[in-house]
């Protein structure tokens, strides 16, 4: 044991199938949820790094690294760089999991920084897996909250270790949770909508599954417009949108995507998915022998206690217009109704930028108090 502790720490890129599997399985090997780590299905992580499946990899170069001490994997990190570059020259890091060792973290960050700097990055930002459109941040508040799909978990010691490694907090994102039995929105919104002169011209409709590809393109356009001015925004490209369509098709049985239309023009979108984390927690990343049935019950039948609203936005052209507020209210009204009908006890609206005052005021009125906080860090690299 003493010799293993004294063995030199080495960080090297993932180069073999066995190393790729070690990368995928590390959070489970570190103790999984009991130790504070998210453990997504191994299949999902494999698909994320499969260029044949994940369209975003057509637009990004990605490298994965493992930290070794002797034959033991001590940590992992992935880093990404947009092939089109960018004026901000920001590389990202994510998929971070490691033993509680500051030396391991420093070595992993050094590997990610060196790789990104060689491609032109002047700053490293994360944790982001792979961009702000995917899993975001290190959990800093809400460690006792139940797990939620695509909202990462990490041990409480990780944020201090990131700050100690020289990373500076750049932005926090929040989760707000509505207890469906306690919601006040629908009772308040109904008379407001009835008195509003434009009520007949506002329509909330579900996604048309018969035209799924075209509908996903519409949702992508709405997303790219509504989020364009947000901090750290990265537009979703065509290849990534096609991947989203492939993933969303089976989830649409239990989830929902709602489109707000004003005088026939699509102006807003809300998406809602059942909490797959309820099914995957405790599986250790494996679907077999019985995990597939637990996942199918949630993904296809919506048999969960909770759900997540990962997307709620309105086109920029209508910001500040009464139509915007009414469209958000109508989208939430319909979503809460769906949640109640399916027996979901809570809805998590996540994530929300910490300085998005308008959205946080809307959450307070539901009421949906803040139940979790994630932090994104950054640091200059290369010549910086």
Coordinates of N, CA and C in Angstrom, one line a residue, residues 222-310:
X222 N -36.2 28.5 -31.8 CA -36.7 29.3 -30.7 C -35.7 29.3 -29.5
X223 N -35.1 28.2 -29.3 CA -34.1 28.2 -28.2 C -32.9 29.1 -28.5
X224 N -32.4 29.0 -29.8 CA -31.2 29.8 -30.1 C -31.5 31.3 -30.1
X225 N -32.8 31.7 -30.4 CA -33.2 33.1 -30.3 C -33.4 33.5 -28.9
X226 N -34.2 32.7 -28.1 CA -34.5 33.2 -26.8 C -33.3 33.2 -25.8
X227 N -32.3 32.4 -26.0 CA -31.2 32.3 -25.1 C -30.0 33.1 -25.7
X228 N -30.1 33.7 -26.8 CA -28.9 34.2 -27.5 C -28.1 35.2 -26.7
X229 N -28.8 36.0 -25.9 CA -28.2 37.1 -25.2 C -27.8 36.7 -23.7
X230 N -28.1 35.4 -23.4 CA -27.7 35.0 -22.0 C -26.2 34.8 -21.9
X231 N -25.8 34.9 -20.6 CA -24.4 34.7 -20.4 C -23.9 33.3 -20.8
X232 N -22.8 33.2 -21.6 CA -22.3 31.9 -22.0 C -23.0 31.2 -23.0
X233 N -24.0 31.9 -23.7 CA -24.9 31.2 -24.7 C -24.1 30.6 -25.8
X234 N -24.4 29.4 -26.2 CA -23.8 28.7 -27.3 C -25.0 28.1 -28.2
X235 N -25.1 28.6 -29.4 CA -26.2 28.1 -30.3 C -26.1 26.6 -30.5
X236 N -27.3 26.0 -30.6 CA -27.4 24.6 -31.0 C -27.4 24.5 -32.5
X237 N -26.4 23.7 -33.0 CA -26.3 23.5 -34.5 C -27.2 22.4 -35.0
X238 N -27.3 22.2 -36.3 CA -28.2 21.3 -37.0 C -27.9 19.8 -36.5
X239 N -26.6 19.5 -36.5 CA -26.2 18.1 -36.1 C -26.6 17.8 -34.7
X240 N -26.4 18.8 -33.8 CA -26.8 18.6 -32.4 C -28.3 18.5 -32.3
X241 N -29.0 19.3 -33.1 CA -30.5 19.3 -33.0 C -31.0 17.9 -33.5
X242 N -30.4 17.3 -34.5 CA -30.8 16.0 -34.9 C -30.6 14.9 -33.8
X243 N -29.5 15.1 -33.1 CA -29.3 14.2 -31.9 C -30.4 14.3 -30.9
X244 N -30.7 15.6 -30.6 CA -31.8 15.9 -29.6 C -33.1 15.2 -30.1
X245 N -33.4 15.3 -31.4 CA -34.6 14.7 -31.9 C -34.6 13.2 -31.6
X246 N -33.4 12.5 -31.8 CA -33.3 11.1 -31.7 C -33.5 10.7 -30.2
X247 N -33.0 11.5 -29.3 CA -33.1 11.3 -27.9 C -34.5 11.5 -27.4
X248 N -35.1 12.6 -27.9 CA -36.5 13.0 -27.4 C -37.6 12.1 -27.9
X249 N -37.5 11.5 -29.0 CA -38.6 10.7 -29.5 C -39.2 9.7 -28.5
X250 N -38.4 8.9 -27.9 CA -39.0 8.0 -26.9 C -39.5 8.7 -25.7
X251 N -38.9 9.8 -25.3 CA -39.3 10.5 -24.1 C -40.6 11.2 -24.2
X252 N -41.0 11.5 -25.5 CA -42.2 12.3 -25.7 C -43.5 11.5 -25.2
X253 N -43.4 10.2 -25.0 CA -44.6 9.5 -24.5 C -44.9 10.0 -23.1
X254 N -43.9 10.3 -22.3 CA -44.1 10.6 -20.9 C -43.9 12.1 -20.7
X255 N -43.0 12.7 -21.5 CA -42.7 14.2 -21.3 C -43.6 15.0 -22.2
X256 N -43.2 16.3 -22.4 CA -44.0 17.2 -23.2 C -43.1 18.3 -23.7
X257 N -43.3 18.7 -24.9 CA -42.8 20.0 -25.4 C -44.0 20.8 -25.9
X258 N -44.1 22.0 -25.3 CA -45.2 22.9 -25.6 C -44.7 24.1 -26.3
X259 N -45.4 24.5 -27.4 CA -45.1 25.7 -28.2 C -46.2 26.8 -27.9
X260 N -45.7 28.0 -27.6 CA -46.6 29.1 -27.5 C -46.7 29.8 -28.9
X261 N -47.9 30.1 -29.4 CA -48.0 30.8 -30.6 C -48.9 32.1 -30.4
X262 N -48.4 33.1 -31.0 CA -49.1 34.4 -30.9 C -49.6 34.8 -32.4
X263 N -50.9 34.8 -32.6 CA -51.4 35.0 -33.9 C -50.8 34.1 -34.9
X264 N -50.6 32.8 -34.5 CA -50.1 31.8 -35.4 C -48.6 31.7 -35.5
X265 N -47.9 32.7 -34.9 CA -46.4 32.7 -35.0 C -45.9 32.1 -33.7
X266 N -45.0 31.0 -33.8 CA -44.4 30.5 -32.7 C -43.4 31.5 -32.0
X267 N -43.7 31.7 -30.7 CA -42.9 32.7 -30.0 C -42.2 32.2 -28.7
X268 N -42.6 31.0 -28.2 CA -42.1 30.5 -27.0 C -42.1 29.0 -26.9
X269 N -41.4 28.4 -26.0 CA -41.3 27.0 -25.8 C -41.0 26.6 -24.4
X270 N -41.6 25.5 -24.0 CA -41.4 24.8 -22.7 C -41.2 23.3 -22.9
X271 N -40.2 22.8 -22.3 CA -40.0 21.3 -22.4 C -40.1 20.7 -21.0
X272 N -40.6 19.5 -20.9 CA -40.7 18.9 -19.6 C -40.5 17.4 -19.7
X273 N -39.6 16.8 -18.9 CA -39.2 15.4 -19.0 C -39.4 14.8 -17.6
X274 N -39.8 13.5 -17.6 CA -39.8 12.8 -16.3 C -38.4 12.6 -15.7
X275 N -38.3 12.5 -14.4 CA -37.0 12.4 -13.8 C -36.5 11.0 -13.9
X276 N -35.7 10.8 -14.9 CA -35.0 9.5 -15.1 C -34.1 9.1 -14.0
X277 N -33.6 10.1 -13.2 CA -32.7 9.8 -12.1 C -33.3 8.9 -11.1
X278 N -34.7 9.0 -10.9 CA -35.3 8.1 -10.0 C -35.2 6.7 -10.4
X279 N -35.1 6.4 -11.7 CA -34.9 5.0 -12.2 C -33.4 4.6 -12.2
X280 N -32.5 5.5 -12.5 CA -31.1 5.1 -12.6 C -30.3 5.1 -11.3
X281 N -30.8 5.8 -10.3 CA -30.1 5.9 -9.1 C -30.0 4.5 -8.4
X282 N -28.8 4.1 -8.1 CA -28.6 2.8 -7.4 C -28.3 1.7 -8.4
X283 N -28.4 2.0 -9.7 CA -28.1 0.9 -10.7 C -26.6 0.8 -11.0
X284 N -25.8 1.8 -10.5 CA -24.4 1.7 -10.8 C -24.0 1.9 -12.2
X285 N -24.9 2.5 -13.0 CA -24.6 2.8 -14.4 C -25.1 1.6 -15.3
X286 N -25.6 0.5 -14.8 CA -25.9 -0.6 -15.6 C -27.4 -0.7 -15.8
X287 N -27.8 -1.2 -17.0 CA -29.2 -1.4 -17.3 C -29.6 -2.8 -17.0
X288 N -28.7 -3.8 -17.0 CA -29.0 -5.2 -16.8 C -28.7 -5.6 -15.4
X289 N -29.4 -6.5 -14.7 CA -30.5 -7.3 -15.4 C -31.9 -6.6 -15.4
X290 N -32.2 -5.8 -14.4 CA -33.5 -5.3 -14.3 C -33.6 -3.8 -14.4
X291 N -32.5 -3.1 -14.6 CA -32.6 -1.6 -14.7 C -33.4 -1.1 -15.9
X292 N -33.3 -1.9 -17.0 CA -34.1 -1.5 -18.2 C -35.5 -1.3 -17.9
X293 N -36.1 -2.1 -17.0 CA -37.5 -2.0 -16.7 C -37.8 -0.8 -15.9
X294 N -36.9 -0.5 -15.0 CA -37.1 0.8 -14.2 C -37.0 2.0 -15.0
X295 N -36.1 2.0 -16.0 CA -35.9 3.1 -16.9 C -37.1 3.2 -17.8
X296 N -37.6 2.1 -18.3 CA -38.7 2.1 -19.2 C -40.0 2.7 -18.6
X297 N -40.2 2.3 -17.3 CA -41.4 2.8 -16.6 C -41.4 4.3 -16.5
X298 N -40.2 4.9 -16.3 CA -40.1 6.4 -16.2 C -40.1 7.0 -17.6
X299 N -39.3 6.5 -18.5 CA -39.1 7.2 -19.8 C -40.3 7.0 -20.7
X300 N -40.9 5.9 -20.7 CA -42.0 5.6 -21.6 C -43.4 5.8 -20.9
X301 N -43.5 5.5 -19.6 CA -44.8 5.6 -19.0 C -44.9 6.8 -18.0
X302 N -43.8 7.5 -17.8 CA -43.9 8.6 -16.9 C -44.1 8.3 -15.4
X303 N -43.8 7.0 -15.0 CA -44.0 6.6 -13.7 C -42.9 7.1 -12.7
X304 N -43.0 8.4 -12.4 CA -42.0 9.0 -11.5 C -42.7 9.9 -10.6
X305 N -42.1 10.4 -9.5 CA -42.7 11.3 -8.6 C -42.4 12.7 -9.0
X306 N -41.4 12.9 -9.9 CA -41.0 14.3 -10.2 C -40.6 14.4 -11.6
X307 N -40.5 15.6 -12.1 CA -40.1 15.9 -13.5 C -39.3 17.2 -13.5
X308 N -38.7 17.4 -14.7 CA -37.8 18.6 -14.8 C -38.3 19.4 -16.0
X309 N -38.3 20.7 -15.8 CA -38.5 21.7 -16.9 C -37.2 22.3 -17.3
X310 N -36.5 21.7 -18.3 CA -35.1 22.2 -18.7 C -35.2 23.4 -19.6

